[in-house]
Each structure stands twice: as structure tokens, then as C-alpha cells.
């Protein structure tokens, strides 16, 4: 058997795979976390975590992770795009929600134009994430379109 034949017979070592570790760490007391009761609470929380210098410049997509007590346990920055759009990956959003032990999530993105009307793509993405989240017993509580002066709530408008 020559060297070429020996090399083709070497089997890959499948035991050399990435280690996956699930960790949840917090330094914030439960009572200090933002409480979400209304769409306005969602909007105000998003305003606190949004970079106001980018809100009218480029579209971003963020997710509030919500626990059973309707407290925000974390914010996941799902994507940053350009002037007219961004691509949010539902798999990454759900991975963040699961890892963050969320029972609910609030989706949020900004429209740099200031237009509060959701696009068809916004509506389709919301429906897709809602369906996928339901398989993990995670509720999509709302989807907020954020601008510096106002917001649009999918829940308030009956789109959820």
C-alpha cells in the first residue's frame, strides 16, 4: 500500500467537534429589570437601548427577552442593515430567546425614514418568528416599529 492509499483510508476524527455550553448569568436583581405591561413600555425600553445617532441613519432589529413576570431579562441585537432594510435571522432570534430563558419576546426595529407603516416583509417575518417561537412555548408579545418620536405596535393594531 503506497502513501496515497494510506491517506485516503484515514477516517476523520468525529470526536473533534465544538463544545456547546448553555450559560445564563445576570448581575441585575429581578426587581430592577424593566417591567413590560404595554406597548408603550416596550417602546420606552427600546429607546433606552437604541443608539439615537443611528436610529434615523440605518435600520436595526432588536429583541427584548421577557420572563414569566414580564420583566426584561436581556436585549438581543439581531441585525444592523442599511438605510432601507436589515435581515433578521429567525433562528438566531430563537437561539437567543432559548438561551436567555425567555417565555416571551418583543421584536423591534426602526424605520430610518420615520414611516411607521409596516411593510409586507415586516408582517411576514413577524408571522414566521411567531410560528417558530410557538414550537418552543415562547410567545411573540409584540413587534414595535421604533422612530425617535413615535412607534407602531403590531399587537395594538391586531396584527399578532
Tab-separated table of N, CA, C and O in Angstrom, residues 42-117:
chain	number	residue	atom	x	y	z
A	42	UNK	N	-42.688	48.816	26.024
A	42	UNK	CA	-41.756	48.228	25.052
A	42	UNK	C	-40.998	49.331	24.322
A	42	UNK	O	-39.770	49.290	24.206
A	43	UNK	N	-41.748	50.305	23.827
A	43	UNK	CA	-41.159	51.415	23.082
A	43	UNK	C	-40.130	52.163	23.933
A	43	UNK	O	-39.013	52.416	23.487
A	44	UNK	N	-40.492	52.469	25.169
A	44	UNK	CA	-39.578	53.211	26.045
A	44	UNK	C	-38.322	52.401	26.364
A	44	UNK	O	-37.226	52.958	26.446
A	45	UNK	N	-38.482	51.086	26.507
A	45	UNK	CA	-37.314	50.236	26.746
A	45	UNK	C	-36.423	50.211	25.519
A	45	UNK	O	-35.194	50.323	25.629
A	46	UNK	N	-37.016	50.078	24.340
A	46	UNK	CA	-36.222	50.106	23.108
A	46	UNK	C	-35.473	51.440	22.980
A	46	UNK	O	-34.301	51.456	22.605
A	47	UNK	N	-36.137	52.549	23.282
A	47	UNK	CA	-35.465	53.852	23.178
A	47	UNK	C	-34.225	53.913	24.062
A	47	UNK	O	-33.223	54.530	23.699
A	48	UNK	N	-34.281	53.274	25.217
A	48	UNK	CA	-33.133	53.299	26.141
A	48	UNK	C	-31.942	52.512	25.613
A	48	UNK	O	-30.804	52.821	25.943
A	49	UNK	N	-32.202	51.479	24.813
A	49	UNK	CA	-31.102	50.637	24.336
A	49	UNK	C	-30.693	50.951	22.899
A	49	UNK	O	-29.714	50.405	22.409
A	50	UNK	N	-31.441	51.820	22.235
A	50	UNK	CA	-31.130	52.157	20.845
A	50	UNK	C	-30.096	53.265	20.802
A	50	UNK	O	-30.160	54.193	21.603
A	51	UNK	N	-29.186	53.194	19.874
A	51	UNK	CA	-28.233	54.283	19.647
A	51	UNK	C	-28.973	55.365	18.872
A	51	UNK	O	-29.267	55.197	17.685
A	52	UNK	N	-29.287	56.463	19.542
A	52	UNK	CA	-30.088	57.517	18.915
A	52	UNK	C	-29.395	58.128	17.699
A	52	UNK	O	-30.045	58.680	16.821
A	53	UNK	N	-28.070	57.996	17.611
A	53	UNK	CA	-27.339	58.527	16.462
A	53	UNK	C	-27.516	57.667	15.213
A	53	UNK	O	-27.208	58.104	14.114
A	54	UNK	N	-27.993	56.421	15.398
A	54	UNK	CA	-28.190	55.523	14.257
A	54	UNK	C	-29.661	55.376	13.880
A	54	UNK	O	-29.966	54.894	12.796
A	55	UNK	N	-30.566	55.773	14.752
A	55	UNK	CA	-31.983	55.498	14.535
A	55	UNK	C	-32.509	56.055	13.220
A	55	UNK	O	-33.315	55.426	12.554
A	56	UNK	N	-32.046	57.209	12.823
A	56	UNK	CA	-32.519	57.808	11.576
A	56	UNK	C	-31.526	57.599	10.426
A	56	UNK	O	-31.694	58.167	9.362
A	57	UNK	N	-30.514	56.744	10.691
A	57	UNK	CA	-29.485	56.522	9.680
A	57	UNK	C	-29.547	55.123	9.077
A	57	UNK	O	-29.489	54.959	7.862
A	58	UNK	N	-29.668	54.105	9.939
A	58	UNK	CA	-29.684	52.750	9.418
A	58	UNK	C	-30.630	51.876	10.227
A	58	UNK	O	-30.843	52.099	11.410
A	59	UNK	N	-31.202	50.905	9.524
A	59	UNK	CA	-32.194	50.037	10.156
A	59	UNK	C	-31.509	48.975	11.013
A	59	UNK	O	-30.513	48.388	10.607
A	60	UNK	N	-32.075	48.773	12.210
A	60	UNK	CA	-31.581	47.750	13.130
A	60	UNK	C	-32.765	46.939	13.649
A	60	UNK	O	-33.893	47.414	13.662
A	61	UNK	N	-32.476	45.735	14.082
A	61	UNK	CA	-33.504	44.836	14.604
A	61	UNK	C	-33.031	44.336	15.955
A	61	UNK	O	-31.930	43.814	16.073
A	62	UNK	N	-33.859	44.529	16.986
A	62	UNK	CA	-33.518	44.124	18.348
A	62	UNK	C	-34.668	43.309	18.930
A	62	UNK	O	-35.806	43.412	18.473
A	63	UNK	N	-34.365	42.531	19.956
A	63	UNK	CA	-35.363	41.680	20.584
A	63	UNK	C	-35.246	41.809	22.106
A	63	UNK	O	-34.157	41.667	22.658
A	64	UNK	N	-36.389	42.086	22.744
A	64	UNK	CA	-36.440	42.077	24.205
A	64	UNK	C	-36.776	40.664	24.645
A	64	UNK	O	-37.739	40.067	24.156
A	65	UNK	N	-35.999	40.133	25.569
A	65	UNK	CA	-36.250	38.813	26.140
A	65	UNK	C	-37.044	39.016	27.430
A	65	UNK	O	-36.610	39.759	28.312
A	66	UNK	N	-38.183	38.349	27.533
A	66	UNK	CA	-39.120	38.587	28.629
A	66	UNK	C	-39.297	37.307	29.451
A	66	UNK	O	-39.491	36.229	28.888
A	67	UNK	N	-39.289	37.450	30.793
A	67	UNK	CA	-39.514	36.283	31.649
A	67	UNK	C	-40.990	36.177	32.042
A	67	UNK	O	-41.820	36.982	31.613
A	68	UNK	N	-41.331	35.213	32.883
A	68	UNK	CA	-42.732	34.972	33.271
A	68	UNK	C	-43.352	36.139	34.031
A	68	UNK	O	-44.564	36.300	34.048
A	69	UNK	N	-42.522	36.941	34.673
A	69	UNK	CA	-43.015	38.091	35.425
A	69	UNK	C	-43.102	39.343	34.555
A	69	UNK	O	-43.270	40.448	35.072
A	70	UNK	N	-42.977	39.189	33.242
A	70	UNK	CA	-42.990	40.295	32.269
A	70	UNK	C	-41.857	41.296	32.497
A	70	UNK	O	-41.997	42.486	32.220
A	71	UNK	N	-40.743	40.791	32.966
A	71	UNK	CA	-39.542	41.618	33.145
A	71	UNK	C	-38.572	41.335	32.005
A	71	UNK	O	-38.437	40.204	31.543
A	72	UNK	N	-37.878	42.373	31.563
A	72	UNK	CA	-36.881	42.235	30.505
A	72	UNK	C	-35.618	41.640	31.109
A	72	UNK	O	-35.025	42.236	32.009
A	73	UNK	N	-35.246	40.470	30.625
A	73	UNK	CA	-34.026	39.825	31.126
A	73	UNK	C	-32.825	40.095	30.236
A	73	UNK	O	-31.692	39.865	30.639
A	74	UNK	N	-33.085	40.577	29.021
A	74	UNK	CA	-31.983	40.867	28.121
A	74	UNK	C	-32.468	41.492	26.830
A	74	UNK	O	-33.660	41.498	26.534
A	75	UNK	N	-31.520	42.032	26.088
A	75	UNK	CA	-31.798	42.599	24.772
A	75	UNK	C	-30.826	41.950	23.797
A	75	UNK	O	-29.616	41.951	24.008
A	76	UNK	N	-31.391	41.374	22.745
A	76	UNK	CA	-30.572	40.760	21.708
A	76	UNK	C	-30.569	41.665	20.484
A	76	UNK	O	-31.629	42.013	19.969
A	77	UNK	N	-29.386	42.053	20.045
A	77	UNK	CA	-29.254	42.874	18.844
A	77	UNK	C	-29.128	41.929	17.656
A	77	UNK	O	-28.054	41.410	17.372
A	78	UNK	N	-30.240	41.699	16.994
A	78	UNK	CA	-30.319	40.674	15.953
A	78	UNK	C	-29.615	41.065	14.663
A	78	UNK	O	-28.995	40.219	14.026
A	79	UNK	N	-29.734	42.328	14.242
A	79	UNK	CA	-29.087	42.707	12.985
A	79	UNK	C	-29.009	44.211	12.827
A	79	UNK	O	-29.793	44.959	13.408
A	80	UNK	N	-28.051	44.612	12.007
A	80	UNK	CA	-27.890	46.000	11.600
A	80	UNK	C	-27.777	45.988	10.083
A	80	UNK	O	-27.024	45.194	9.522
A	81	UNK	N	-28.546	46.848	9.447
A	81	UNK	CA	-28.561	46.854	7.989
A	81	UNK	C	-28.179	48.198	7.415
A	81	UNK	O	-27.340	48.913	7.953
A	82	UNK	N	-28.887	48.550	6.373
A	82	UNK	CA	-28.619	49.800	5.681
A	82	UNK	C	-29.744	50.792	5.892
A	82	UNK	O	-30.501	50.715	6.852
A	83	UNK	N	-29.877	51.698	4.957
A	83	UNK	CA	-30.860	52.777	5.054
A	83	UNK	C	-32.285	52.248	4.917
A	83	UNK	O	-33.197	52.719	5.589
A	84	UNK	N	-32.464	51.236	4.071
A	84	UNK	CA	-33.829	50.795	3.767
A	84	UNK	C	-34.178	49.398	4.256
A	84	UNK	O	-35.279	48.925	3.995
A	85	UNK	N	-33.275	48.738	4.963
A	85	UNK	CA	-33.639	47.410	5.436
A	85	UNK	C	-32.538	46.725	6.207
A	85	UNK	O	-31.381	47.164	6.210
A	86	UNK	N	-32.926	45.642	6.885
A	86	UNK	CA	-31.987	44.774	7.584
A	86	UNK	C	-32.550	43.365	7.543
A	86	UNK	O	-33.750	43.176	7.376
A	87	UNK	N	-31.685	42.389	7.680
A	87	UNK	CA	-32.104	40.994	7.621
A	87	UNK	C	-31.967	40.389	9.018
A	87	UNK	O	-30.867	40.307	9.556
A	88	UNK	N	-33.086	39.998	9.594
A	88	UNK	CA	-33.084	39.366	10.914
A	88	UNK	C	-33.306	37.868	10.715
A	88	UNK	O	-34.273	37.459	10.072
A	89	UNK	N	-32.427	37.056	11.260
A	89	UNK	CA	-32.500	35.607	11.100
A	89	UNK	C	-33.329	35.005	12.239
A	89	UNK	O	-32.916	35.059	13.400
A	90	UNK	N	-34.498	34.444	11.936
A	90	UNK	CA	-35.349	33.861	12.977
A	90	UNK	C	-34.640	32.813	13.827
A	90	UNK	O	-34.886	32.703	15.022
A	91	UNK	N	-33.730	32.049	13.240
A	91	UNK	CA	-33.018	31.014	14.004
A	91	UNK	C	-32.151	31.629	15.089
A	91	UNK	O	-32.094	31.118	16.208
A	92	UNK	N	-31.477	32.719	14.759
A	92	UNK	CA	-30.630	33.373	15.762
A	92	UNK	C	-31.485	34.038	16.841
A	92	UNK	O	-31.118	34.041	18.020
A	93	UNK	N	-32.613	34.593	16.443
A	93	UNK	CA	-33.518	35.215	17.416
A	93	UNK	C	-34.023	34.165	18.396
A	93	UNK	O	-34.023	34.372	19.626
A	94	UNK	N	-34.434	33.007	17.881
A	94	UNK	CA	-34.917	31.945	18.765
A	94	UNK	C	-33.797	31.361	19.606
A	94	UNK	O	-34.016	31.008	20.772
A	95	UNK	N	-32.600	31.258	19.059
A	95	UNK	CA	-31.467	30.766	19.843
A	95	UNK	C	-31.214	31.691	21.034
A	95	UNK	O	-30.984	31.232	22.156
A	96	UNK	N	-31.282	32.997	20.797
A	96	UNK	CA	-31.091	33.962	21.882
A	96	UNK	C	-32.206	33.844	22.919
A	96	UNK	O	-31.955	33.884	24.124
A	97	UNK	N	-33.440	33.688	22.451
A	97	UNK	CA	-34.579	33.572	23.375
A	97	UNK	C	-34.476	32.314	24.224
A	97	UNK	O	-34.727	32.349	25.440
A	98	UNK	N	-34.095	31.222	23.610
A	98	UNK	CA	-33.962	29.967	24.354
A	98	UNK	C	-32.813	30.058	25.350
A	98	UNK	O	-32.961	29.711	26.522
A	99	UNK	N	-31.679	30.547	24.895
A	99	UNK	CA	-30.523	30.662	25.782
A	99	UNK	C	-30.790	31.658	26.906
A	99	UNK	O	-30.323	31.489	28.018
A	100	UNK	N	-31.595	32.685	26.622
A	100	UNK	CA	-31.936	33.686	27.625
A	100	UNK	C	-33.099	33.285	28.515
A	100	UNK	O	-33.572	34.088	29.317
A	101	UNK	N	-33.593	32.050	28.370
A	101	UNK	CA	-34.687	31.522	29.188
A	101	UNK	C	-35.957	32.359	29.076
A	101	UNK	O	-36.741	32.452	30.024
A	102	UNK	N	-36.180	32.952	27.922
A	102	UNK	CA	-37.351	33.804	27.714
A	102	UNK	C	-38.600	32.959	27.508
A	102	UNK	O	-38.555	31.927	26.850
A	103	UNK	N	-39.708	33.429	28.069
A	103	UNK	CA	-41.010	32.815	27.771
A	103	UNK	C	-41.773	33.692	26.791
A	103	UNK	O	-42.778	33.278	26.235
A	104	UNK	N	-41.285	34.899	26.605
A	104	UNK	CA	-41.873	35.831	25.648
A	104	UNK	C	-40.783	36.689	25.042
A	104	UNK	O	-39.716	36.871	25.638
A	105	UNK	N	-41.056	37.187	23.847
A	105	UNK	CA	-40.125	38.113	23.208
A	105	UNK	C	-40.917	39.261	22.591
A	105	UNK	O	-42.081	39.110	22.234
A	106	UNK	N	-40.264	40.407	22.524
A	106	UNK	CA	-40.815	41.559	21.827
A	106	UNK	C	-39.818	41.918	20.739
A	106	UNK	O	-38.648	42.190	21.015
A	107	UNK	N	-40.279	41.870	19.502
A	107	UNK	CA	-39.452	42.223	18.360
A	107	UNK	C	-39.482	43.730	18.182
A	107	UNK	O	-40.507	44.365	18.458
A	108	UNK	N	-38.403	44.289	17.713
A	108	UNK	CA	-38.381	45.724	17.457
A	108	UNK	C	-37.406	46.075	16.353
A	108	UNK	O	-36.326	45.488	16.264
A	109	UNK	N	-37.815	46.969	15.501
A	109	UNK	CA	-36.890	47.502	14.506
A	109	UNK	C	-37.282	48.938	14.206
A	109	UNK	O	-38.387	49.366	14.491
A	110	UNK	N	-36.337	49.675	13.682
A	110	UNK	CA	-36.590	51.075	13.362
A	110	UNK	C	-36.752	51.259	11.858
A	110	UNK	O	-36.306	50.440	11.072
A	111	UNK	N	-37.433	52.331	11.511
A	111	UNK	CA	-37.530	52.769	10.116
A	111	UNK	C	-36.842	54.131	10.039
A	111	UNK	O	-37.396	55.122	10.529
A	112	UNK	N	-35.627	54.191	9.480
A	112	UNK	CA	-34.917	55.467	9.399
A	112	UNK	C	-35.721	56.572	8.704
A	112	UNK	O	-35.531	57.751	8.992
A	113	UNK	N	-36.636	56.193	7.830
A	113	UNK	CA	-37.446	57.183	7.112
A	113	UNK	C	-38.447	57.876	8.028
A	113	UNK	O	-38.990	58.924	7.685
A	114	UNK	N	-38.726	57.264	9.181
A	114	UNK	CA	-39.746	57.811	10.077
A	114	UNK	C	-41.137	57.278	9.790
A	114	UNK	O	-42.072	57.536	10.542
A	115	UNK	N	-41.290	56.522	8.716
A	115	UNK	CA	-42.575	55.931	8.348
A	115	UNK	C	-42.901	54.804	9.330
A	115	UNK	O	-42.111	53.886	9.508
A	116	UNK	N	-44.070	54.863	9.934
A	116	UNK	CA	-44.446	53.845	10.916
A	116	UNK	C	-45.196	52.655	10.320
A	116	UNK	O	-45.443	51.675	11.006
A	117	UNK	N	-45.551	52.724	9.055
A	117	UNK	CA	-46.327	51.644	8.433
A	117	UNK	C	-45.443	50.421	8.207
A	117	UNK	O	-44.390	50.510	7.584
